[in-house]
PDB file of C-alpha atoms in Angstrom:
ATOM      1  CA  UNK T  30     -32.355 -26.921  68.733  1.00 69.00           C
ATOM      2  CA  UNK T  31     -28.753 -25.418  68.551  1.00 57.00           C
ATOM      3  CA  UNK T  32     -27.647 -22.056  69.404  1.00 61.00           C
ATOM      4  CA  UNK T  33     -24.649 -20.415  67.213  1.00 56.00           C
ATOM      5  CA  UNK T  34     -23.530 -17.027  66.928  1.00 51.00           C
ATOM      6  CA  UNK T  35     -24.949 -15.292  64.091  1.00 48.00           C
ATOM      7  CA  UNK T  36     -22.659 -12.942  61.957  1.00 45.00           C
ATOM      8  CA  UNK T  37     -24.110  -9.540  61.845  1.00 41.00           C
ATOM      9  CA  UNK T  38     -21.670  -7.703  59.228  1.00 40.00           C
ATOM     10  CA  UNK T  39     -23.418  -9.184  55.867  1.00 39.00           C
ATOM     11  CA  UNK T  40     -26.851  -7.200  56.278  1.00 48.00           C
ATOM     12  CA  UNK T  41     -26.546  -5.422  60.021  1.00 40.00           C
ATOM     13  CA  UNK T  42     -29.660  -3.068  59.352  1.00 44.00           C
ATOM     14  CA  UNK T  43     -31.786  -5.923  58.481  1.00 67.00           C
ATOM     15  CA  UNK T  44     -30.472  -8.389  61.359  1.00 71.00           C
ATOM     16  CA  UNK T  45     -31.005  -5.605  63.881  1.00 78.00           C
ATOM     17  CA  UNK T  46     -34.423  -4.608  62.663  1.00 84.00           C
ATOM     18  CA  UNK T  47     -35.679  -8.155  62.632  1.00 86.00           C
ATOM     19  CA  UNK T  48     -34.168  -9.101  65.991  1.00 86.00           C
ATOM     20  CA  UNK T  49     -35.772  -5.812  67.371  1.00 87.00           C
ATOM     21  CA  UNK T  50     -39.486  -6.629  65.729  1.00 87.00           C
ATOM     22  CA  UNK T  51     -39.232  -9.987  67.138  1.00 87.00           C
ATOM     23  CA  UNK T  52     -38.633  -8.944  70.494  1.00 84.00           C
ATOM     24  CA  UNK T  53     -40.724  -6.098  70.435  1.00 87.00           C
ATOM     25  CA  UNK T  54     -43.679  -8.541  69.617  1.00 85.00           C
ATOM     26  CA  UNK T  55     -42.800 -10.993  72.558  1.00 83.00           C
ATOM     27  CA  UNK T  56     -42.897  -8.106  74.897  1.00 80.00           C
ATOM     28  CA  UNK T  57     -45.733  -7.961  77.282  1.00 72.00           C
ATOM     29  CA  UNK T  58     -45.866  -5.708  80.402  1.00 66.00           C
ATOM     30  CA  UNK T  59     -46.986  -8.602  82.806  1.00 65.00           C
ATOM     31  CA  UNK T  60     -45.579 -11.819  81.129  1.00 66.00           C
ATOM     32  CA  UNK T  61     -42.024 -10.625  80.949  1.00 66.00           C
ATOM     33  CA  UNK T  62     -42.124 -10.000  84.660  1.00 69.00           C
ATOM     34  CA  UNK T  63     -42.342 -13.888  84.907  1.00 62.00           C
ATOM     35  CA  UNK T  64     -41.231 -15.365  81.679  1.00 69.00           C
ATOM     36  CA  UNK T  65     -38.096 -14.396  80.150  1.00 70.00           C
ATOM     37  CA  UNK T  66     -37.964 -14.052  76.454  1.00 70.00           C
ATOM     38  CA  UNK T  67     -36.451 -16.838  74.804  1.00 74.00           C
ATOM     39  CA  UNK T  68     -33.040 -16.346  73.050  1.00 80.00           C
ATOM     40  CA  UNK T  69     -33.808 -16.645  69.495  1.00 85.00           C
ATOM     41  CA  UNK T  70     -32.880 -19.612  67.519  1.00 90.00           C
ATOM     42  CA  UNK T  71     -30.183 -18.463  65.428  1.00 89.00           C
ATOM     43  CA  UNK T  72     -30.147 -21.477  63.145  1.00 92.00           C
ATOM     44  CA  UNK T  73     -34.004 -20.614  62.226  1.00 94.00           C
ATOM     45  CA  UNK T  74     -33.277 -17.205  62.180  1.00 93.00           C
ATOM     46  CA  UNK T  75     -30.501 -17.476  59.715  1.00 92.00           C
ATOM     47  CA  UNK T  76     -31.966 -19.841  57.408  1.00 94.00           C
ATOM     48  CA  UNK T  77     -35.398 -17.801  57.198  1.00 94.00           C
ATOM     49  CA  UNK T  78     -33.500 -14.512  56.239  1.00 92.00           C
ATOM     50  CA  UNK T  79     -31.739 -16.167  53.816  1.00 92.00           C
ATOM     51  CA  UNK T  80     -34.836 -17.567  52.155  1.00 94.00           C
ATOM     52  CA  UNK T  81     -36.690 -14.369  52.373  1.00 92.00           C
ATOM     53  CA  UNK T  82     -33.795 -12.637  50.954  1.00 89.00           C
ATOM     54  CA  UNK T  83     -33.628 -14.915  47.907  1.00 88.00           C
ATOM     55  CA  UNK T  84     -37.401 -14.125  47.034  1.00 87.00           C
ATOM     56  CA  UNK T  85     -38.379 -10.919  45.373  1.00 79.00           C
ATOM     57  CA  UNK T  86     -39.597  -9.228  48.751  1.00 84.00           C
ATOM     58  CA  UNK T  87     -39.239  -5.830  50.255  1.00 86.00           C
ATOM     59  CA  UNK T  88     -37.339  -5.221  53.224  1.00 87.00           C
ATOM     60  CA  UNK T  89     -40.718  -4.648  55.184  1.00 87.00           C
ATOM     61  CA  UNK T  90     -41.909  -7.756  53.967  1.00 89.00           C
ATOM     62  CA  UNK T  91     -38.859  -9.911  54.590  1.00 89.00           C
ATOM     63  CA  UNK T  92     -38.507  -8.316  58.404  1.00 89.00           C
ATOM     64  CA  UNK T  93     -42.276  -9.195  58.814  1.00 90.00           C
ATOM     65  CA  UNK T  94     -42.109 -12.704  57.228  1.00 93.00           C
ATOM     66  CA  UNK T  95     -39.044 -13.670  59.477  1.00 93.00           C
ATOM     67  CA  UNK T  96     -40.337 -12.287  62.597  1.00 91.00           C
ATOM     68  CA  UNK T  97     -43.563 -14.333  62.253  1.00 92.00           C
ATOM     69  CA  UNK T  98     -41.783 -17.565  61.675  1.00 94.00           C
ATOM     70  CA  UNK T  99     -39.926 -16.726  64.875  1.00 92.00           C
ATOM     71  CA  UNK T 100     -42.681 -16.203  66.958  1.00 89.00           C
ATOM     72  CA  UNK T 101     -44.504 -19.203  65.766  1.00 91.00           C
ATOM     73  CA  UNK T 102     -41.028 -21.620  66.417  1.00 92.00           C
ATOM     74  CA  UNK T 103     -40.815 -19.822  69.974  1.00 87.00           C
ATOM     75  CA  UNK T 104     -44.166 -20.033  70.948  1.00 84.00           C
ATOM     76  CA  UNK T 105     -44.669 -23.805  69.917  1.00 86.00           C
ATOM     77  CA  UNK T 106     -41.089 -24.126  72.160  1.00 83.00           C
ATOM     78  CA  UNK T 107     -42.438 -22.459  75.256  1.00 76.00           C
ATOM     79  CA  UNK T 108     -44.980 -25.036  75.418  1.00 57.00           C
ATOM     80  CA  UNK T 109     -42.422 -27.918  75.611  1.00 62.00           C
ATOM     81  CA  UNK T 110     -40.882 -26.153  78.764  1.00 57.00           C
ATOM     82  CA  UNK T 111     -44.238 -26.313  80.565  1.00 51.00           C
ATOM     83  CA  UNK T 112     -42.515 -29.227  82.602  1.00 55.00           C
ATOM     84  CA  UNK T 113     -39.854 -26.853  84.015  1.00 57.00           C
ATOM     85  CA  UNK T 114     -42.525 -24.244  84.822  1.00 49.00           C
ATOM     86  CA  UNK T 115     -44.828 -26.663  86.696  1.00 50.00           C
ATOM     87  CA  UNK T 116     -41.729 -27.909  88.809  1.00 49.00           C
ATOM     88  CA  UNK T 117     -41.615 -24.332  90.179  1.00 55.00           C
ATOM     89  CA  UNK T 118     -43.651 -23.661  93.570  1.00 56.00           C
ATOM     90  CA  UNK T 119     -45.463 -20.710  92.249  1.00 60.00           C
ATOM     91  CA  UNK T 120     -48.443 -22.050  89.756  1.00 62.00           C
ATOM     92  CA  UNK T 121     -48.507 -18.829  87.894  1.00 63.00           C
ATOM     93  CA  UNK T 122     -45.458 -19.998  86.314  1.00 56.00           C
ATOM     94  CA  UNK T 123     -47.041 -22.977  84.506  1.00 57.00           C
ATOM     95  CA  UNK T 124     -50.155 -20.837  83.741  1.00 67.00           C
ATOM     96  CA  UNK T 125     -48.044 -17.895  82.046  1.00 63.00           C
ATOM     97  CA  UNK T 126     -45.980 -20.585  80.325  1.00 59.00           C
ATOM     98  CA  UNK T 127     -49.018 -21.691  78.423  1.00 61.00           C
ATOM     99  CA  UNK T 128     -50.009 -18.208  77.899  1.00 71.00           C
ATOM    100  CA  UNK T 129     -46.728 -17.060  76.636  1.00 68.00           C
ATOM    101  CA  UNK T 130     -46.439 -19.580  74.178  1.00 67.00           C
ATOM    102  CA  UNK T 131     -50.304 -18.800  72.948  1.00 74.00           C
ATOM    103  CA  UNK T 132     -49.381 -15.393  72.956  1.00 76.00           C
ATOM    104  CA  UNK T 133     -45.902 -15.437  70.641  1.00 79.00           C
ATOM    105  CA  UNK T 134     -47.314 -17.867  68.043  1.00 72.00           C
ATOM    106  CA  UNK T 135     -50.899 -16.200  67.684  1.00 74.00           C
ATOM    107  CA  UNK T 136     -49.557 -12.944  66.681  1.00 81.00           C
ATOM    108  CA  UNK T 137     -48.522 -14.511  63.382  1.00 81.00           C
ATOM    109  CA  UNK T 138     -52.281 -14.240  62.012  1.00 82.00           C
ATOM    110  CA  UNK T 139     -52.291 -10.466  62.474  1.00 85.00           C
ATOM    111  CA  UNK T 140     -48.650  -9.798  61.153  1.00 87.00           C
ATOM    112  CA  UNK T 141     -49.524 -12.026  58.058  1.00 88.00           C
ATOM    113  CA  UNK T 142     -52.858 -10.652  57.547  1.00 85.00           C
ATOM    114  CA  UNK T 143     -51.576  -6.917  57.926  1.00 83.00           C
ATOM    115  CA  UNK T 144     -48.754  -7.897  55.271  1.00 82.00           C
ATOM    116  CA  UNK T 145     -51.473  -9.585  53.180  1.00 84.00           C
ATOM    117  CA  UNK T 146     -49.744 -12.749  53.200  1.00 88.00           C
ATOM    118  CA  UNK T 147     -52.587 -15.024  52.931  1.00 88.00           C
ATOM    119  CA  UNK T 148     -50.947 -17.843  51.374  1.00 91.00           C
ATOM    120  CA  UNK T 149     -48.239 -18.005  53.720  1.00 93.00           C
ATOM    121  CA  UNK T 150     -50.600 -17.831  56.553  1.00 92.00           C
ATOM    122  CA  UNK T 151     -52.211 -21.240  55.207  1.00 93.00           C
ATOM    123  CA  UNK T 152     -48.770 -22.925  54.851  1.00 96.00           C
ATOM    124  CA  UNK T 153     -47.679 -21.848  58.486  1.00 95.00           C
ATOM    125  CA  UNK T 154     -50.798 -23.573  59.763  1.00 93.00           C
ATOM    126  CA  UNK T 155     -50.228 -26.606  57.652  1.00 96.00           C
ATOM    127  CA  UNK T 156     -46.677 -26.796  59.227  1.00 97.00           C
ATOM    128  CA  UNK T 157     -48.008 -26.031  62.784  1.00 93.00           C
ATOM    129  CA  UNK T 158     -50.219 -29.185  62.502  1.00 95.00           C
ATOM    130  CA  UNK T 159     -47.171 -31.127  61.158  1.00 97.00           C
ATOM    131  CA  UNK T 160     -45.103 -30.125  64.040  1.00 96.00           C
ATOM    132  CA  UNK T 161     -47.915 -30.842  66.759  1.00 92.00           C
ATOM    133  CA  UNK T 162     -48.513 -34.349  65.187  1.00 96.00           C
ATOM    134  CA  UNK T 163     -44.896 -35.018  65.350  1.00 96.00           C
ATOM    135  CA  UNK T 164     -44.408 -33.911  69.139  1.00 93.00           C
ATOM    136  CA  UNK T 165     -47.370 -36.146  70.012  1.00 92.00           C
ATOM    137  CA  UNK T 166     -45.876 -39.386  68.246  1.00 95.00           C
ATOM    138  CA  UNK T 167     -42.522 -38.645  70.039  1.00 93.00           C
ATOM    139  CA  UNK T 168     -44.471 -38.353  73.455  1.00 90.00           C
ATOM    140  CA  UNK T 169     -46.393 -41.448  72.939  1.00 90.00           C
ATOM    141  CA  UNK T 170     -45.031 -44.352  75.111  1.00 90.00           C
ATOM    142  CA  UNK T 171     -41.397 -42.750  75.850  1.00 88.00           C
ATOM    143  CA  UNK T 172     -40.118 -45.839  77.261  1.00 89.00           C
ATOM    144  CA  UNK T 173     -40.215 -47.902  74.228  1.00 91.00           C
ATOM    145  CA  UNK T 174     -37.058 -47.821  72.480  1.00 94.00           C
ATOM    146  CA  UNK T 175     -37.798 -49.699  69.085  1.00 91.00           C
ATOM    147  CA  UNK T 176     -38.799 -46.611  67.274  1.00 95.00           C
ATOM    148  CA  UNK T 177     -35.946 -46.274  64.829  1.00 96.00           C
ATOM    149  CA  UNK T 178     -33.443 -43.812  64.750  1.00 97.00           C
ATOM    150  CA  UNK T 179     -34.669 -42.759  61.176  1.00 97.00           C
ATOM    151  CA  UNK T 180     -38.129 -42.342  62.364  1.00 97.00           C
ATOM    152  CA  UNK T 181     -36.930 -40.406  65.597  1.00 97.00           C
ATOM    153  CA  UNK T 182     -34.931 -38.004  63.187  1.00 97.00           C
ATOM    154  CA  UNK T 183     -37.778 -37.398  60.803  1.00 98.00           C
ATOM    155  CA  UNK T 184     -40.189 -36.472  63.484  1.00 97.00           C
ATOM    156  CA  UNK T 185     -37.404 -33.881  64.688  1.00 97.00           C
ATOM    157  CA  UNK T 186     -37.257 -32.458  61.079  1.00 98.00           C
ATOM    158  CA  UNK T 187     -40.754 -31.817  61.123  1.00 97.00           C
ATOM    159  CA  UNK T 188     -40.593 -29.946  64.395  1.00 96.00           C
ATOM    160  CA  UNK T 189     -37.406 -28.274  63.467  1.00 96.00           C
ATOM    161  CA  UNK T 190     -37.943 -27.989  59.784  1.00 98.00           C
ATOM    162  CA  UNK T 191     -41.711 -27.574  58.913  1.00 98.00           C
ATOM    163  CA  UNK T 192     -41.954 -23.864  58.888  1.00 97.00           C
ATOM    164  CA  UNK T 193     -38.578 -23.233  57.214  1.00 98.00           C
ATOM    165  CA  UNK T 194     -39.857 -25.755  54.453  1.00 98.00           C
ATOM    166  CA  UNK T 195     -43.580 -23.808  54.338  1.00 97.00           C
ATOM    167  CA  UNK T 196     -41.343 -20.290  53.688  1.00 97.00           C
ATOM    168  CA  UNK T 197     -39.207 -22.342  51.173  1.00 96.00           C
ATOM    169  CA  UNK T 198     -42.293 -23.785  49.197  1.00 96.00           C
ATOM    170  CA  UNK T 199     -44.014 -20.131  49.276  1.00 95.00           C
ATOM    171  CA  UNK T 200     -41.036 -18.107  48.099  1.00 93.00           C
ATOM    172  CA  UNK T 201     -38.452 -20.186  46.792  1.00 93.00           C
ATOM    173  CA  UNK T 202     -40.387 -23.316  44.942  1.00 92.00           C
ATOM    174  CA  UNK T 203     -38.572 -22.453  41.886  1.00 92.00           C
ATOM    175  CA  UNK T 204     -34.998 -22.495  43.472  1.00 91.00           C
ATOM    176  CA  UNK T 205     -34.763 -26.550  44.304  1.00 90.00           C
ATOM    177  CA  UNK T 206     -31.463 -26.120  45.876  1.00 95.00           C
ATOM    178  CA  UNK T 207     -33.102 -24.543  49.089  1.00 96.00           C
ATOM    179  CA  UNK T 208     -34.752 -27.896  50.238  1.00 96.00           C
ATOM    180  CA  UNK T 209     -31.465 -29.387  50.554  1.00 96.00           C
ATOM    181  CA  UNK T 210     -30.212 -26.716  52.596  1.00 97.00           C
ATOM    182  CA  UNK T 211     -32.911 -26.682  54.781  1.00 97.00           C
ATOM    183  CA  UNK T 212     -33.398 -30.232  55.148  1.00 97.00           C
ATOM    184  CA  UNK T 213     -29.663 -31.067  55.786  1.00 97.00           C
ATOM    185  CA  UNK T 214     -28.503 -28.191  57.940  1.00 97.00           C
ATOM    186  CA  UNK T 215     -31.433 -28.958  60.152  1.00 97.00           C
ATOM    187  CA  UNK T 216     -30.545 -32.665  60.381  1.00 98.00           C
ATOM    188  CA  UNK T 217     -26.732 -31.518  60.593  1.00 97.00           C
ATOM    189  CA  UNK T 218     -27.704 -29.772  63.801  1.00 96.00           C
ATOM    190  CA  UNK T 219     -30.060 -32.624  65.316  1.00 97.00           C
ATOM    191  CA  UNK T 220     -26.784 -34.735  64.843  1.00 97.00           C
ATOM    192  CA  UNK T 221     -24.620 -32.312  66.502  1.00 95.00           C
ATOM    193  CA  UNK T 222     -26.987 -31.806  69.565  1.00 93.00           C
ATOM    194  CA  UNK T 223     -27.154 -35.584  69.806  1.00 95.00           C
ATOM    195  CA  UNK T 224     -23.541 -35.847  69.672  1.00 92.00           C
ATOM    196  CA  UNK T 225     -22.714 -33.405  72.321  1.00 90.00           C
ATOM    197  CA  UNK T 226     -25.324 -34.550  74.814  1.00 90.00           C
ATOM    198  CA  UNK T 227     -23.830 -36.436  77.714  1.00 90.00           C
ATOM    199  CA  UNK T 228     -25.984 -39.711  78.461  1.00 92.00           C
ATOM    200  CA  UNK T 229     -27.507 -39.633  81.931  1.00 92.00           C
ATOM    201  CA  UNK T 230     -30.241 -41.372  84.229  1.00 94.00           C
ATOM    202  CA  UNK T 231     -32.841 -41.996  83.862  1.00 92.00           C
ATOM    203  CA  UNK T 232     -32.483 -43.065  80.046  1.00 94.00           C
ATOM    204  CA  UNK T 233     -34.603 -40.825  77.892  1.00 92.00           C
ATOM    205  CA  UNK T 234     -35.500 -41.504  73.886  1.00 94.00           C
ATOM    206  CA  UNK T 235     -32.458 -39.539  72.779  1.00 95.00           C
ATOM    207  CA  UNK T 236     -31.072 -40.311  69.217  1.00 97.00           C
ATOM    208  CA  UNK T 237     -27.798 -41.228  70.714  1.00 96.00           C
ATOM    209  CA  UNK T 238     -29.719 -43.957  73.210  1.00 97.00           C
ATOM    210  CA  UNK T 239     -31.909 -45.202  70.098  1.00 97.00           C
ATOM    211  CA  UNK T 240     -28.736 -45.811  67.898  1.00 96.00           C
ATOM    212  CA  UNK T 241     -27.095 -47.731  70.724  1.00 97.00           C
ATOM    213  CA  UNK T 242     -30.580 -49.842  71.034  1.00 96.00           C
ATOM    214  CA  UNK T 243     -30.202 -50.760  67.434  1.00 95.00           C
ATOM    215  CA  UNK T 244     -27.019 -52.044  68.017  1.00 96.00           C
ATOM    216  CA  UNK T 245     -27.116 -53.970  71.464  1.00 97.00           C
ATOM    217  CA  UNK T 246     -27.234 -57.463  71.930  1.00 97.00           C
ATOM    218  CA  UNK T 247     -29.911 -59.454  73.197  1.00 97.00           C
ATOM    219  CA  UNK T 248     -28.483 -59.522  76.747  1.00 97.00           C
ATOM    220  CA  UNK T 249     -27.845 -55.920  76.449  1.00 97.00           C
ATOM    221  CA  UNK T 250     -31.449 -55.150  75.641  1.00 96.00           C
ATOM    222  CA  UNK T 251     -32.442 -57.195  78.655  1.00 96.00           C
ATOM    223  CA  UNK T 252     -30.411 -54.923  80.959  1.00 97.00           C
ATOM    224  CA  UNK T 253     -31.580 -51.726  78.938  1.00 95.00           C
ATOM    225  CA  UNK T 254     -35.140 -52.501  79.911  1.00 94.00           C
ATOM    226  CA  UNK T 255     -34.407 -52.996  83.274  1.00 96.00           C
ATOM    227  CA  UNK T 256     -32.877 -49.738  83.355  1.00 95.00           C
ATOM    228  CA  UNK T 257     -35.676 -48.073  81.675  1.00 93.00           C
ATOM    229  CA  UNK T 258     -37.870 -49.550  84.339  1.00 92.00           C
ATOM    230  CA  UNK T 259     -35.669 -48.346  87.102  1.00 92.00           C
ATOM    231  CA  UNK T 260     -35.014 -51.457  88.388  1.00 95.00           C
ATOM    232  CA  UNK T 261     -31.275 -51.071  87.908  1.00 95.00           C
ATOM    233  CA  UNK T 262     -29.274 -47.868  87.935  1.00 94.00           C
ATOM    234  CA  UNK T 263     -25.711 -48.015  86.584  1.00 95.00           C
ATOM    235  CA  UNK T 264     -24.166 -44.965  84.600  1.00 95.00           C
ATOM    236  CA  UNK T 265     -20.952 -46.462  84.148  1.00 96.00           C
ATOM    237  CA  UNK T 266     -22.425 -49.318  82.436  1.00 96.00           C
ATOM    238  CA  UNK T 267     -24.408 -47.390  79.995  1.00 96.00           C
ATOM    239  CA  UNK T 268     -21.537 -45.069  79.464  1.00 95.00           C
ATOM    240  CA  UNK T 269     -19.533 -48.127  78.363  1.00 96.00           C
ATOM    241  CA  UNK T 270     -21.994 -49.600  75.856  1.00 97.00           C
ATOM    242  CA  UNK T 271     -21.910 -46.107  74.072  1.00 96.00           C
ATOM    243  CA  UNK T 272     -18.135 -46.463  73.995  1.00 95.00           C
ATOM    244  CA  UNK T 273     -18.380 -50.283  72.930  1.00 96.00           C
ATOM    245  CA  UNK T 274     -20.479 -49.087  70.035  1.00 96.00           C
ATOM    246  CA  UNK T 275     -18.981 -45.779  69.162  1.00 96.00           C
ATOM    247  CA  UNK T 276     -22.208 -43.863  69.191  1.00 96.00           C
ATOM    248  CA  UNK T 277     -20.357 -40.275  69.578  1.00 93.00           C
ATOM    249  CA  UNK T 278     -18.433 -41.261  66.317  1.00 94.00           C
ATOM    250  CA  UNK T 279     -21.280 -42.338  64.420  1.00 95.00           C
ATOM    251  CA  UNK T 280     -23.421 -39.029  65.055  1.00 96.00           C
ATOM    252  CA  UNK T 281     -20.435 -37.009  64.688  1.00 95.00           C
ATOM    253  CA  UNK T 282     -19.747 -38.205  61.192  1.00 96.00           C
ATOM    254  CA  UNK T 283     -23.221 -37.817  60.442  1.00 97.00           C
ATOM    255  CA  UNK T 284     -23.141 -34.396  61.271  1.00 96.00           C
ATOM    256  CA  UNK T 285     -20.156 -33.727  59.218  1.00 96.00           C
ATOM    257  CA  UNK T 286     -21.698 -35.793  56.519  1.00 97.00           C
ATOM    258  CA  UNK T 287     -24.941 -33.501  56.364  1.00 98.00           C
ATOM    259  CA  UNK T 288     -22.796 -30.534  56.528  1.00 97.00           C
ATOM    260  CA  UNK T 289     -20.716 -31.628  53.462  1.00 97.00           C
ATOM    261  CA  UNK T 290     -24.181 -31.703  51.830  1.00 97.00           C
ATOM    262  CA  UNK T 291     -25.318 -28.346  52.934  1.00 97.00           C
ATOM    263  CA  UNK T 292     -21.998 -26.876  51.333  1.00 96.00           C
ATOM    264  CA  UNK T 293     -22.725 -28.436  48.161  1.00 96.00           C
ATOM    265  CA  UNK T 294     -26.615 -27.330  48.053  1.00 96.00           C
ATOM    266  CA  UNK T 295     -25.171 -23.639  48.909  1.00 95.00           C
ATOM    267  CA  UNK T 296     -22.752 -23.759  46.037  1.00 94.00           C
ATOM    268  CA  UNK T 297     -25.289 -24.872  43.434  1.00 93.00           C
ATOM    269  CA  UNK T 298     -27.676 -22.276  44.707  1.00 91.00           C
ATOM    270  CA  UNK T 299     -25.219 -19.353  44.297  1.00 88.00           C
ATOM    271  CA  UNK T 300     -26.463 -17.350  46.948  1.00 86.00           C
ATOM    272  CA  UNK T 301     -23.827 -14.720  47.732  1.00 84.00           C
ATOM    273  CA  UNK T 302     -22.738 -14.256  51.344  1.00 88.00           C
ATOM    274  CA  UNK T 303     -24.573 -17.387  52.714  1.00 91.00           C
ATOM    275  CA  UNK T 304     -21.571 -19.784  52.587  1.00 92.00           C
ATOM    276  CA  UNK T 305     -19.182 -17.482  54.438  1.00 91.00           C
ATOM    277  CA  UNK T 306     -22.197 -17.008  57.075  1.00 88.00           C
ATOM    278  CA  UNK T 307     -23.091 -20.689  57.494  1.00 92.00           C
ATOM    279  CA  UNK T 308     -19.048 -21.306  58.222  1.00 91.00           C
ATOM    280  CA  UNK T 309     -19.645 -20.149  61.708  1.00 89.00           C
ATOM    281  CA  UNK T 310     -22.743 -22.632  61.828  1.00 91.00           C
ATOM    282  CA  UNK T 311     -20.601 -25.518  60.730  1.00 94.00           C
ATOM    283  CA  UNK T 312     -17.847 -24.905  63.157  1.00 92.00           C
ATOM    284  CA  UNK T 313     -20.081 -24.570  66.037  1.00 89.00           C
ATOM    285  CA  UNK T 314     -21.613 -27.791  65.045  1.00 91.00           C
ATOM    286  CA  UNK T 315     -18.727 -29.618  65.335  1.00 89.00           C
ATOM    287  CA  UNK T 316     -16.540 -27.521  67.644  1.00 83.00           C
ATOM    288  CA  UNK T 317     -17.037 -29.891  70.846  1.00 59.00           C
ATOM    289  CA  UNK T 318     -14.993 -33.102  71.022  1.00 52.00           C
ATOM    290  CA  UNK T 319     -16.780 -36.052  72.566  1.00 46.00           C
ATOM    291  CA  UNK T 320     -13.732 -37.472  74.161  1.00 42.00           C
ATOM    292  CA  UNK T 321     -14.508 -35.769  77.750  1.00 40.00           C
ATOM    293  CA  UNK T 322     -17.694 -37.442  77.832  1.00 46.00           C
ATOM    294  CA  UNK T 323     -17.436 -41.000  76.306  1.00 47.00           C
ATOM    295  CA  UNK T 324     -13.698 -41.504  75.904  1.00 46.00           C
ATOM    296  CA  UNK T 325     -13.942 -41.727  72.226  1.00 51.00           C
ATOM    297  CA  UNK T 326     -12.318 -39.956  69.202  1.00 45.00           C
ATOM    298  CA  UNK T 327     -14.601 -38.122  66.495  1.00 42.00           C
TER     299      UNK T 327
END
């Protein structure tokens, strides 16, 4: 989703131990010769660690639960990279990419069973189902731009937030502010990523492009359909339309609004240290100005 520099001065021992456990579980003598272990998605790690810390769990339980969530998340993410592996000459990359994804995510059964976390096992299973259903919908007819930005966002929120919400419902259901923290921080990251991405050809169904389609007039939509069909190829016009409708500014403002909601929810939740840690996240979500790519001011 989005990578951030994770502060480690708040709980240094726990942080190092969780990361070490995750990479130890990902390690496989043969797989790692071909498939590099992923860079851990810091936003997932920060939120999962914070939710687990807010619950009445031992340090060992927190470590195992957070490691499990990260293994599932990256196991599912590896499957999204299969097209990249397929493009390589050696067929083993594709085959091992599939195996790596299964290897990472399947470990959650053992880790949670060993910890006696049967309820969370079921919650994660339902989250995995929701994630796969969201991915399937996003993959259906990718040349159709009539999907609303709101629906695209809902599907992406499922992909990047379902596991965190499963953890929240299991261990922090009596702390309602966590719902807002997870929902709006995931949404802020999605808006920030969309704002920072440079428009390119061929056009894909991104949040920026869906936002543009919703505002385009009939003549522009006619041209857009030709662009999607590959009948025309004009990156300059695509860029000019994004500038005309202020796509970057719109997405940037949405990201800032979501961050404001997260800040308010964290204050209400009264979680010591979390707001300070998230400041780094907020800064990185809004640090890249879009002027260089679209000529717009945020």
